[in-house]
Coordinates of C-alpha atoms and ligand atoms in Angstrom, one line a residue:
Chain Q
M1 CA 108.8 94.1 60.2
G2 CA 107.2 90.8 59.5
Q3 CA 104.3 90.3 57.2
T4 CA 101.1 88.3 57.3
I5 CA 100.1 86.2 54.3
A6 CA 97.7 89.0 53.1
E7 CA 100.4 91.6 53.5
K8 CA 102.8 89.5 51.4
I9 CA 100.2 89.0 48.7
L10 CA 99.1 92.7 48.5
S11 CA 102.8 93.8 48.6
R12 CA 103.6 91.5 45.8
V13 CA 100.7 92.8 43.7
A14 CA 101.5 96.4 44.5
A15 CA 105.3 95.9 44.0
E16 CA 105.9 97.8 47.2
T17 CA 105.4 97.2 50.9
V18 CA 101.8 97.4 51.8
R19 CA 100.7 97.9 55.4
P20 CA 97.2 97.5 56.9
G21 CA 95.3 100.8 56.4
D22 CA 97.1 101.8 53.2
E23 CA 94.6 102.8 50.5
K24 CA 95.9 101.8 47.1
L25 CA 95.0 100.7 43.6
F26 CA 95.8 97.0 43.0
Q27 CA 95.9 95.1 39.8
P28 CA 94.3 91.7 40.6
D29 CA 95.7 88.6 39.0
L30 CA 92.2 87.4 38.2
I31 CA 88.8 89.0 37.9
T32 CA 85.8 86.6 38.2
A33 CA 82.0 86.8 38.4
Y34 CA 78.9 84.7 38.0
D35 CA 75.7 85.8 36.4
Y36 CA 72.7 86.8 38.4
P37 CA 70.1 89.5 37.6
G38 CA 71.6 92.9 38.2
Y39 CA 75.3 91.8 38.1
V40 CA 77.0 90.6 34.9
D41 CA 74.0 91.8 32.8
R42 CA 74.5 95.2 34.3
Y43 CA 78.3 95.2 33.9
A44 CA 77.9 94.2 30.2
K45 CA 75.6 97.2 29.7
Q46 CA 77.8 99.6 31.6
M47 CA 80.9 98.5 29.7
S48 CA 79.5 98.8 26.3
E49 CA 76.9 101.5 26.6
E50 CA 78.0 103.8 29.4
L51 CA 81.8 103.5 29.4
K52 CA 82.0 102.6 25.7
I53 CA 84.9 100.2 26.2
D54 CA 85.1 97.7 23.4
R55 CA 88.0 95.6 24.5
V56 CA 90.1 95.0 27.7
R57 CA 93.8 94.9 27.9
N58 CA 94.1 91.4 29.4
P59 CA 91.1 89.3 28.6
E60 CA 92.9 86.2 30.0
K61 CA 92.6 87.7 33.5
F62 CA 88.8 87.3 33.4
V63 CA 86.7 84.2 34.1
L64 CA 82.9 84.1 34.2
F65 CA 80.6 81.4 35.5
I66 CA 77.0 80.5 34.9
D67 CA 76.0 78.6 38.0
H68 CA 72.9 80.4 39.4
L69 CA 69.4 79.9 38.0
Y70 CA 70.9 76.9 36.3
P71 CA 69.7 75.1 34.3
A72 CA 67.4 78.0 33.5
G73 CA 63.8 77.3 34.7
T74 CA 62.3 80.4 32.9
P75 CA 62.9 82.3 29.7
K76 CA 63.9 85.2 31.8
A77 CA 66.7 83.3 33.5
Q78 CA 67.8 82.0 30.1
E79 CA 68.0 85.6 28.9
I80 CA 70.3 86.5 31.7
H81 CA 72.6 83.6 30.7
A82 CA 72.4 84.7 27.1
I83 CA 73.7 88.1 28.0
T84 CA 76.6 86.6 29.9
R85 CA 77.5 84.3 27.0
E86 CA 77.4 87.3 24.6
F87 CA 79.4 89.5 27.0
A88 CA 82.1 86.8 27.4
K89 CA 82.3 86.3 23.7
R90 CA 82.5 90.0 22.9
Y91 CA 85.5 90.6 25.3
G92 CA 87.2 87.3 24.9
F93 CA 86.5 86.2 28.5
K94 CA 86.6 82.5 29.4
L95 CA 83.1 81.3 30.4
Y96 CA 82.3 78.1 32.3
E97 CA 78.7 77.1 32.1
G98 CA 77.2 74.1 33.8
H99 CA 80.6 73.1 35.3
G100 CA 79.2 73.8 38.8
I101 CA 79.7 76.5 41.3
G102 CA 82.3 79.0 40.2
H103 CA 83.9 79.5 43.6
Q104 CA 85.1 75.9 43.4
V105 CA 85.4 75.4 39.6
I106 CA 87.9 78.2 39.5
S107 CA 90.3 76.1 41.7
E108 CA 89.5 72.8 39.9
K109 CA 90.4 74.4 36.5
G110 CA 93.8 75.4 37.7
Y111 CA 93.3 79.1 37.8
I112 CA 94.4 79.6 41.4
K113 CA 97.9 79.7 42.6
P114 CA 99.2 80.5 46.1
G115 CA 99.9 84.2 46.4
M116 CA 97.3 85.4 43.9
L117 CA 94.8 88.3 44.4
V118 CA 91.5 87.5 42.9
I119 CA 88.5 89.8 42.7
H120 CA 84.8 88.9 42.5
F121 CA 81.6 90.8 43.4
D122 CA 80.7 87.9 45.8
G123 CA 82.5 87.5 49.0
H124 CA 82.4 83.7 49.0
I125 CA 85.3 83.9 46.5
S126 CA 87.2 83.7 49.9
T127 CA 86.9 79.9 49.3
I128 CA 90.2 80.0 47.3
G129 CA 92.0 81.0 50.5
A130 CA 92.4 77.3 51.0
L131 CA 95.0 77.4 48.3
G132 CA 97.0 80.3 49.9
A133 CA 95.4 82.9 47.6
I134 CA 93.2 85.8 48.5
G135 CA 89.8 86.3 47.0
I136 CA 88.0 89.5 47.8
G137 CA 84.3 90.4 47.1
I138 CA 84.1 94.0 46.1
R139 CA 80.4 94.1 45.2
N140 CA 79.6 96.8 42.7
S141 CA 83.2 98.0 42.3
M142 CA 83.4 95.1 39.9
I143 CA 82.7 97.6 37.1
E144 CA 85.9 99.4 38.1
A145 CA 87.7 96.0 37.8
F146 CA 86.2 95.2 34.4
A147 CA 86.9 98.7 33.0
T148 CA 90.3 99.4 34.5
E149 CA 91.6 96.0 35.7
E150 CA 92.4 97.8 38.9
V151 CA 90.6 98.1 42.2
A152 CA 91.0 100.5 45.1
L153 CA 91.4 98.6 48.4
V154 CA 92.2 99.6 51.9
A155 CA 94.8 97.0 52.9
P156 CA 93.2 95.0 55.8
A157 CA 94.8 93.8 59.0
S158 CA 94.7 90.0 59.7
V159 CA 93.2 87.9 62.5
R160 CA 95.2 84.7 63.0
I161 CA 93.4 81.5 63.7
E162 CA 95.9 79.0 65.1
L163 CA 94.6 75.5 64.7
K164 CA 95.8 72.6 66.8
G165 CA 94.8 69.0 67.4
K166 CA 92.4 66.8 65.4
L167 CA 88.7 66.6 64.9
A168 CA 86.8 63.9 66.7
R169 CA 84.5 61.6 64.7
G170 CA 81.3 63.3 63.7
V171 CA 82.7 66.8 63.8
T172 CA 83.5 68.9 60.7
T173 CA 85.1 72.2 59.8
R174 CA 81.5 73.6 59.6
D175 CA 81.3 73.0 63.3
V176 CA 84.8 74.6 63.7
F177 CA 83.9 77.7 61.8
H178 CA 80.6 78.3 63.7
T179 CA 82.4 77.5 67.0
I180 CA 84.8 80.4 66.1
V181 CA 81.8 82.6 65.4
K182 CA 80.5 81.7 68.9
R183 CA 83.9 82.4 70.4
I184 CA 84.9 85.7 68.9
G185 CA 81.5 86.9 67.6
P186 CA 80.1 87.4 64.1
A187 CA 82.1 90.7 63.8
G188 CA 85.2 89.1 65.4
A189 CA 87.3 89.5 62.3
R190 CA 85.5 92.6 60.9
Q191 CA 87.4 94.3 58.1
C192 CA 90.2 91.7 58.5
V193 CA 91.6 88.8 56.6
I194 CA 91.3 85.6 58.6
E195 CA 94.6 83.7 58.4
Y196 CA 94.4 80.0 59.3
G197 CA 97.5 78.1 60.2
G198 CA 99.1 76.0 62.9
P199 CA 99.8 72.3 63.4
G200 CA 96.1 71.4 63.3
L201 CA 95.8 72.5 59.7
A202 CA 97.8 69.5 58.6
N203 CA 95.1 67.2 60.0
L204 CA 92.5 68.8 57.7
E205 CA 92.0 67.6 54.1
M206 CA 91.5 70.1 51.3
D207 CA 87.8 69.4 51.2
E208 CA 87.6 70.3 54.9
R209 CA 89.7 73.5 54.3
F210 CA 87.6 75.1 51.7
P211 CA 84.5 75.6 53.9
L212 CA 86.6 77.4 56.6
C213 CA 87.7 79.9 54.0
N214 CA 84.4 80.0 52.2
L215 CA 82.4 81.3 55.3
A216 CA 84.8 84.1 56.2
M217 CA 82.2 86.8 55.8
F218 CA 80.2 85.4 58.7
L219 CA 83.1 86.5 61.0
G220 CA 83.0 89.9 59.4
G221 CA 86.1 89.0 57.4
I222 CA 87.0 90.5 54.1
T223 CA 88.4 87.1 53.1
A224 CA 90.4 84.2 54.5
V225 CA 93.7 82.6 53.6
M226 CA 95.5 79.5 54.7
E227 CA 99.1 78.5 55.0
T228 CA 100.0 76.1 52.2
D229 CA 101.5 72.7 52.8
E230 CA 101.9 69.3 51.2
K231 CA 98.1 68.8 50.9
T232 CA 97.8 72.1 49.1
D233 CA 100.6 71.1 46.8
D234 CA 99.0 67.8 46.0
F235 CA 95.7 69.5 45.2
L236 CA 97.5 72.0 43.0
K237 CA 99.4 69.3 41.1
S238 CA 96.2 67.4 40.6
V239 CA 94.8 70.3 38.7
G240 CA 97.9 71.0 36.7
V241 CA 99.4 73.8 38.6
S242 CA 103.1 73.1 39.1
E243 CA 105.0 76.3 39.6
F244 CA 104.1 78.2 42.7
T245 CA 105.5 79.5 46.0
E246 CA 104.4 78.3 49.4
M247 CA 102.5 80.9 51.4
R248 CA 103.4 81.3 55.1
P249 CA 103.5 84.4 57.3
D250 CA 106.7 85.7 58.8
R251 CA 107.3 84.7 62.4
D252 CA 107.0 88.3 63.6
A253 CA 103.9 89.2 61.6
K254 CA 101.5 91.4 63.5
Y255 CA 97.9 90.4 63.9
A256 CA 94.8 92.4 65.0
N257 CA 94.0 89.3 67.1
T258 CA 95.2 85.7 67.5
V259 CA 92.8 82.9 68.5
T260 CA 93.8 79.3 69.2
I261 CA 91.3 76.6 68.3
D262 CA 91.9 73.2 69.7
L263 CA 90.1 70.9 67.1
D264 CA 89.8 68.1 69.7
D265 CA 87.5 70.3 71.7
V266 CA 85.1 71.2 68.9
E267 CA 81.6 69.6 69.1
P268 CA 78.8 69.5 66.5
V269 CA 76.9 72.8 66.5
L270 CA 73.9 74.1 64.6
V271 CA 73.4 77.6 63.3
A272 CA 69.8 78.4 64.3
P273 CA 67.6 80.8 62.3
P274 CA 67.4 83.7 61.6
S275 CA 71.1 84.4 61.0
P276 CA 74.5 82.8 60.5
A277 CA 75.5 84.7 63.7
N278 CA 73.5 82.3 65.7
T279 CA 75.6 79.3 66.8
I280 CA 73.9 76.9 69.3
P281 CA 74.9 73.5 70.7
I282 CA 73.1 70.7 68.9
S283 CA 71.6 69.6 72.2
E284 CA 69.5 72.8 72.3
A285 CA 67.5 71.8 69.2
A286 CA 67.8 68.0 69.4
G287 CA 64.5 66.3 68.6
L288 CA 63.1 69.2 66.6
R289 CA 61.0 67.9 63.7
I290 CA 62.6 68.6 60.3
D291 CA 61.2 68.3 56.7
S292 CA 64.2 68.5 54.5
G293 CA 67.9 68.5 54.2
Y294 CA 70.4 70.0 51.7
I295 CA 74.0 68.9 51.4
G296 CA 75.7 71.1 48.8
S297 CA 76.7 74.8 48.0
C298 CA 80.0 76.5 47.5
A299 CA 80.7 75.9 51.2
S300 CA 80.0 72.2 51.3
G301 CA 79.2 69.6 48.6
R302 CA 82.6 68.1 48.0
I303 CA 83.6 64.4 48.1
K304 CA 84.4 64.5 51.8
D305 CA 81.0 66.0 52.7
F306 CA 79.2 63.1 51.0
Q307 CA 81.6 60.5 52.5
Q308 CA 80.8 61.9 56.0
A309 CA 77.0 61.8 55.2
L310 CA 77.4 58.2 54.1
E311 CA 79.1 57.2 57.3
I312 CA 75.6 57.7 58.8
L313 CA 73.5 56.8 55.7
D314 CA 75.0 53.5 54.7
G315 CA 72.8 50.7 55.8
R316 CA 70.1 53.2 56.9
H317 CA 67.3 55.0 55.0
V318 CA 66.1 58.6 54.9
A319 CA 63.0 58.9 57.1
E320 CA 59.5 58.6 55.5
G321 CA 58.5 62.0 54.1
F322 CA 61.9 63.6 54.5
R323 CA 63.5 65.1 51.4
L324 CA 67.3 65.0 51.3
N325 CA 69.0 66.8 48.4
A326 CA 72.6 65.9 47.8
V327 CA 74.0 68.4 45.4
P328 CA 77.7 68.1 44.3
T329 CA 79.4 71.5 44.2
T330 CA 80.8 70.9 40.7
A331 CA 80.4 68.5 37.7
E332 CA 83.8 67.1 38.3
I333 CA 82.9 66.2 41.9
Q334 CA 79.7 64.7 40.5
A335 CA 81.6 62.6 38.1
R336 CA 84.1 61.4 40.8
M337 CA 81.2 60.5 43.1
G338 CA 79.9 58.3 40.4
E339 CA 83.3 56.6 39.9
M340 CA 83.7 56.1 43.6
G341 CA 80.2 54.6 44.0
L342 CA 79.0 57.4 46.3
T343 CA 76.1 58.4 44.1
S344 CA 74.5 54.9 44.2
R345 CA 75.0 54.6 47.9
L346 CA 73.3 58.0 48.5
I347 CA 70.5 57.0 46.2
N348 CA 70.1 53.7 47.9
A349 CA 69.7 55.5 51.2
G350 CA 66.9 57.6 49.8
A351 CA 68.8 60.8 48.9
L352 CA 67.9 62.8 45.8
V353 CA 71.2 63.3 44.0
Q354 CA 71.1 66.4 41.9
T355 CA 73.2 68.1 39.3
P356 CA 75.6 70.9 40.4
T357 CA 73.9 74.3 40.7
C358 CA 73.5 77.1 43.2
D359 CA 69.8 76.8 43.1
F360 CA 69.2 74.7 46.2
C361 CA 71.1 77.3 48.2
I362 CA 68.7 80.1 47.1
G363 CA 65.4 78.2 47.2
Q364 CA 65.1 78.1 43.4
L365 CA 65.0 74.4 43.6
G366 CA 63.9 72.2 46.5
A367 CA 62.1 75.2 48.0
L368 CA 60.5 75.2 51.5
T369 CA 56.9 76.0 52.1
D370 CA 55.3 77.8 55.1
N371 CA 56.2 76.4 58.5
E372 CA 58.6 73.8 57.1
R373 CA 62.0 73.3 58.7
S374 CA 65.2 72.4 57.0
V375 CA 68.8 71.5 57.8
S376 CA 71.3 72.7 55.3
T377 CA 75.0 73.1 54.4
G378 CA 74.1 76.2 52.4
T379 CA 75.8 79.4 53.6
L380 CA 72.8 81.3 54.8
N381 CA 69.8 80.7 57.0
I382 CA 67.9 84.0 56.9
P383 CA 64.1 83.8 56.5
G384 CA 63.2 83.3 52.9
R385 CA 66.6 82.1 51.7
M386 CA 65.3 78.7 50.7
G387 CA 61.7 79.6 49.9
S388 CA 59.0 80.6 52.4
K389 CA 59.7 83.4 54.8
I390 CA 58.1 81.4 57.5
A391 CA 60.2 78.3 57.0
E392 CA 63.2 77.8 59.3
I393 CA 66.7 76.9 58.2
Y394 CA 69.3 75.4 60.5
T395 CA 72.7 75.2 59.0
A396 CA 74.8 72.2 60.1
S397 CA 77.4 69.7 59.0
P398 CA 76.8 66.9 56.5
Y399 CA 77.0 64.4 59.5
T400 CA 74.2 66.2 61.3
I401 CA 72.1 66.5 58.2
A402 CA 72.5 62.8 57.5
A403 CA 71.6 61.9 61.1
T404 CA 68.6 64.2 61.0
A405 CA 67.5 62.8 57.6
V406 CA 67.3 59.3 59.0
T407 CA 65.4 60.2 62.1
G408 CA 63.4 63.1 60.8
R409 CA 64.4 65.1 63.9
I410 CA 67.5 67.0 64.7
T411 CA 70.0 64.4 65.8
D412 CA 73.5 64.5 67.1
P413 CA 75.4 62.3 64.6
R414 CA 77.6 60.9 67.3
T415 CA 74.6 59.0 68.6
L416 CA 74.4 57.0 65.4
F417 CA 78.0 55.7 65.1
Chain N
M1 CA 79.7 118.6 46.4
L2 CA 79.1 115.9 49.0
P3 CA 75.4 115.1 49.6
K4 CA 73.8 117.0 52.4
I5 CA 73.1 114.7 55.4
S6 CA 70.3 116.3 57.4
G7 CA 67.2 114.4 58.1
R8 CA 65.0 112.5 60.4
V9 CA 65.6 109.0 61.7
A10 CA 63.0 107.1 59.7
W11 CA 63.8 103.7 61.3
I12 CA 66.2 102.1 63.8
F13 CA 67.5 98.6 63.3
D14 CA 69.0 98.2 66.7
Q15 CA 69.9 94.5 66.4
P16 CA 73.5 93.6 65.7
N17 CA 74.4 91.8 62.4
F18 CA 71.3 92.9 60.6
D19 CA 70.8 91.4 57.2
I20 CA 69.5 94.1 54.9
D21 CA 67.9 91.6 52.5
L22 CA 65.1 91.5 55.1
I23 CA 64.2 95.1 54.2
V24 CA 62.6 93.9 50.9
G25 CA 62.3 90.2 51.8
V26 CA 64.7 87.6 50.5
E27 CA 62.2 86.6 47.8
N28 CA 62.8 90.0 46.2
I29 CA 66.6 90.1 46.0
G30 CA 66.6 89.2 42.3
T31 CA 63.9 91.8 41.6
Q32 CA 65.0 94.8 39.5
D33 CA 61.7 96.5 39.1
I34 CA 61.9 99.6 41.3
E35 CA 58.1 100.0 41.8
T36 CA 57.9 96.4 43.1
L37 CA 60.8 97.1 45.4
K38 CA 59.3 100.3 46.7
F39 CA 56.1 98.4 47.4
V40 CA 57.7 95.6 49.4
C41 CA 60.3 97.8 51.1
M42 CA 60.0 97.7 54.9
A43 CA 56.6 96.0 54.6
D44 CA 57.6 93.5 57.3
Y45 CA 58.6 96.2 59.7
D46 CA 56.2 99.1 59.2
P47 CA 53.5 98.8 56.5
D48 CA 53.1 102.6 56.6
F49 CA 56.8 103.3 56.1
A50 CA 56.5 104.6 52.5
E51 CA 53.9 107.1 53.5
S52 CA 55.7 108.3 56.6
V53 CA 59.2 109.0 55.1
Q54 CA 60.3 112.1 53.4
P55 CA 63.3 112.8 51.2
G56 CA 66.4 113.2 53.2
D57 CA 65.4 110.9 56.0
L58 CA 68.0 108.5 57.4
I59 CA 68.1 104.9 58.7
V60 CA 70.0 104.1 61.9
G61 CA 71.6 100.7 62.3
G62 CA 73.5 98.7 65.0
E63 CA 76.8 96.8 65.0
N64 CA 78.0 95.1 61.9
F65 CA 75.0 96.3 59.9
G66 CA 74.7 94.6 56.5
Y67 CA 76.0 91.2 57.8
G68 CA 75.1 88.2 55.6
H69 CA 74.7 88.5 51.9
P70 CA 74.0 92.1 51.2
H71 CA 72.2 92.4 47.8
F72 CA 71.5 95.7 46.2
P73 CA 67.7 95.8 46.0
A74 CA 67.2 96.7 49.7
C75 CA 69.1 100.0 49.5
R76 CA 67.8 100.7 46.0
A77 CA 64.3 100.6 47.4
L78 CA 65.2 102.7 50.4
R79 CA 66.8 105.4 48.2
A80 CA 63.7 105.3 45.9
L81 CA 61.6 106.1 49.0
G82 CA 63.9 109.1 49.7
I83 CA 66.3 107.7 52.3
A84 CA 69.5 109.7 52.1
G85 CA 71.9 107.5 54.0
I86 CA 72.5 105.1 56.8
V87 CA 74.2 105.8 60.1
A88 CA 75.2 102.7 62.0
E89 CA 77.4 101.6 65.0
S90 CA 79.5 99.8 62.4
F91 CA 79.1 98.2 59.0
S92 CA 79.9 94.8 57.6
P93 CA 82.7 95.2 55.0
G94 CA 80.9 93.7 52.0
F95 CA 77.9 95.9 52.6
Y96 CA 80.0 99.0 53.1
R97 CA 81.9 98.3 49.9
G98 CA 78.8 97.7 47.8
E99 CA 76.7 100.6 49.0
S100 CA 79.4 103.2 49.1
T101 CA 80.2 102.2 45.6
N102 CA 76.6 102.9 44.8
A103 CA 77.3 106.4 46.3
F104 CA 74.9 105.8 49.2
P105 CA 76.2 107.7 52.2
L106 CA 77.1 105.3 55.0
I107 CA 78.3 106.8 58.3
E108 CA 79.9 104.7 61.0
C109 CA 79.0 106.3 64.2
P110 CA 79.8 104.5 67.5
G111 CA 77.3 105.3 70.2
I112 CA 74.5 106.2 67.8
L113 CA 72.0 103.6 69.2
D114 CA 72.2 104.9 72.7
N115 CA 71.6 108.5 71.6
V116 CA 68.8 108.6 69.1
K117 CA 65.1 107.6 68.9
R118 CA 62.9 107.4 65.8
W119 CA 62.1 110.7 64.2
D120 CA 65.1 112.6 65.8
H121 CA 66.7 114.9 63.4
L122 CA 70.4 114.2 62.6
S123 CA 72.9 116.3 60.7
F124 CA 76.4 115.2 59.6
D125 CA 79.4 117.5 58.9
W126 CA 81.6 115.9 56.2
D127 CA 84.7 117.9 57.2
S128 CA 84.7 117.2 60.9
E129 CA 82.9 113.9 60.5
V130 CA 80.7 114.8 63.5
L131 CA 77.1 113.9 63.8
S132 CA 74.7 116.2 65.7
I133 CA 71.2 115.5 67.0
K134 CA 68.7 118.4 66.9
G135 CA 67.8 119.6 70.3
K136 CA 70.7 117.9 72.1
A137 CA 73.8 119.6 73.2
M138 CA 76.1 116.6 72.5
S139 CA 77.4 115.4 69.2
L140 CA 79.1 112.2 68.1
Q141 CA 82.4 111.7 66.4
C142 CA 82.1 109.3 63.5
A143 CA 84.8 107.1 61.9
R144 CA 87.0 108.4 59.2
I145 CA 85.6 108.1 55.7
P146 CA 88.0 106.8 53.1
Q147 CA 88.9 109.4 50.4
K148 CA 87.7 107.1 47.6
T149 CA 84.3 106.9 49.3
K150 CA 84.1 110.7 49.4
D151 CA 85.2 110.9 45.8
L152 CA 82.5 108.5 44.8
L153 CA 79.8 110.3 46.7
E154 CA 80.8 113.6 45.0
A155 CA 80.7 111.9 41.6
G156 CA 77.3 110.5 42.4
D157 CA 77.9 107.0 41.0
L158 CA 80.7 104.7 40.1
I159 CA 80.3 105.3 36.3
S160 CA 80.7 109.1 36.7
Y161 CA 83.5 108.6 39.1
L162 CA 85.3 106.4 36.5
Q163 CA 84.6 108.8 33.7
R164 CA 86.1 111.6 35.8
S165 CA 89.2 109.6 36.6
N166 CA 92.0 109.3 34.1
R167 CA 91.9 105.5 34.5
L168 CA 89.8 104.6 31.6
R169 CA 92.6 104.1 29.1
R170 CA 91.8 102.3 25.9
P171 CA 93.8 99.1 25.4
D172 CA 95.6 100.6 22.4
E173 CA 96.6 103.7 24.5
Q174 CA 98.5 101.4 26.8
A175 CA 102.2 101.4 27.0
G176 CA 103.2 97.8 27.1
Ligands
LIG501 S1 76.2 78.1 46.7 FE1 75.0 79.6 47.6 S2 76.4 81.0 48.6 FE2 77.5 79.8 47.2 S3 77.7 81.0 45.3 FE3 75.9 79.7 45.1 S4 74.1 80.8 45.9 FE4 76.0 81.9 46.6

């Protein structure tokens, strides 16, 4: 019987055929985490004090990141980082601090190969699916992964998203993802792996692919994975990964559901508060007064996102009183933006170009006050996510945010080309 | 022994895709102090919640309960107030994984919303996986609970579960 990509990966890891529904212990290829109060600090304590484990078998399987509450704004935040540094040192784990958001840095640093199984506590590790690997967020079972280098998983079924066609100008994969949410519902891939493929995938650049995988949880997905192709290969080679196998499902693989998305038909959408479940056509909120914008996060904040924003911003200026934060996802992206001249163009248009950090996504920086409204490429728009509980967050594409930034009102970017 | 599930419905979140961070407010998701969490818990829904619940009470949720970014403080706060478990139409996978690992009983019960109101008394039988409602003749068949989840609930927390397992081998005890 044919296998989906996820079945292939889990079967390879288990060294036997794994079918959806099988409950098994898996040994992940990589175990990764970022520090945040109650996570790595807690694992560090559990490992040494409660489980009394003083070393792990394969320290090279672990990668940690400091990307939240960064740079530390309080002694308390610095203390959390200090615990993570000490934890990494003690067990011999690789730690990246200040390189940007871990969910992307891990790919940039060449850790990810197609076919890998990667474990994190945070579900946005699904981002690496763009490289044909699966990243699963297992929440607190992380301590099981740290202590035993194994995790118990119930093998998931897959939902196939068959992409065809090409995006029109002004439309992005953020719009595609939230159009899928609208189409199959926020639980449309619940408990499943979302597998993207089809001829339309070839028309999407890597920077456009990562967001589609990153947002998997908002379709109820356990994670997402993509077929690999020449673009994946080019990316992998650029980060020094040379030996890998291509990931494609078998022709007769079985899916819980198959959905075809014609990229030509996708239009810009907004995700209205109070939840990522809430896709609306941009026309429904057009003209709404907006105070600030954020382009960044593990979902968006790559070169392509800023190039798209600049298609609108070049030759224009952010509206009086509007705050536009442009936050590269990683330091490497930040450096490349400088080399490519994107940073100065953003600054000239009135954007505030920031250093890579998660903090704009969680309202630690650039916070909103009562009754403000923001447009964001962050992942989440629930009340309080970016500051005040009575501020509103609309998530949108970089095009829409740029268009909104120049008018101060929600604007369909296609009206400004 | 598996925890006894027999208690009143202390609150019903009937909306689908409910984000549990809202239970304590997103501004408190990094808060570890349990007294603060108890104080803010449910404040946006029912300011009298803490006074009206009693140990063993349950929360009822809708479809895809726990959607979004499910952080731990919300359920830590609920547990600290005596909430013994959540019965929902269905759970979002990240939430289910996280809270069942915290040994918090989560019972997926299709049809629950149409059949209960606040303060009804529910009981759950772990063997048959059937939920009954006091004073009603009918009962509801719930979804199968994975063995690992039951083992965790019996152990009481993940650390005890790991300590009970024979999986905590020291590196030097490893063959190869
Ligand atoms: S960018 Fe936002 S969603 Fe992504 S890891 Fe950071 S805080 Fe989480």
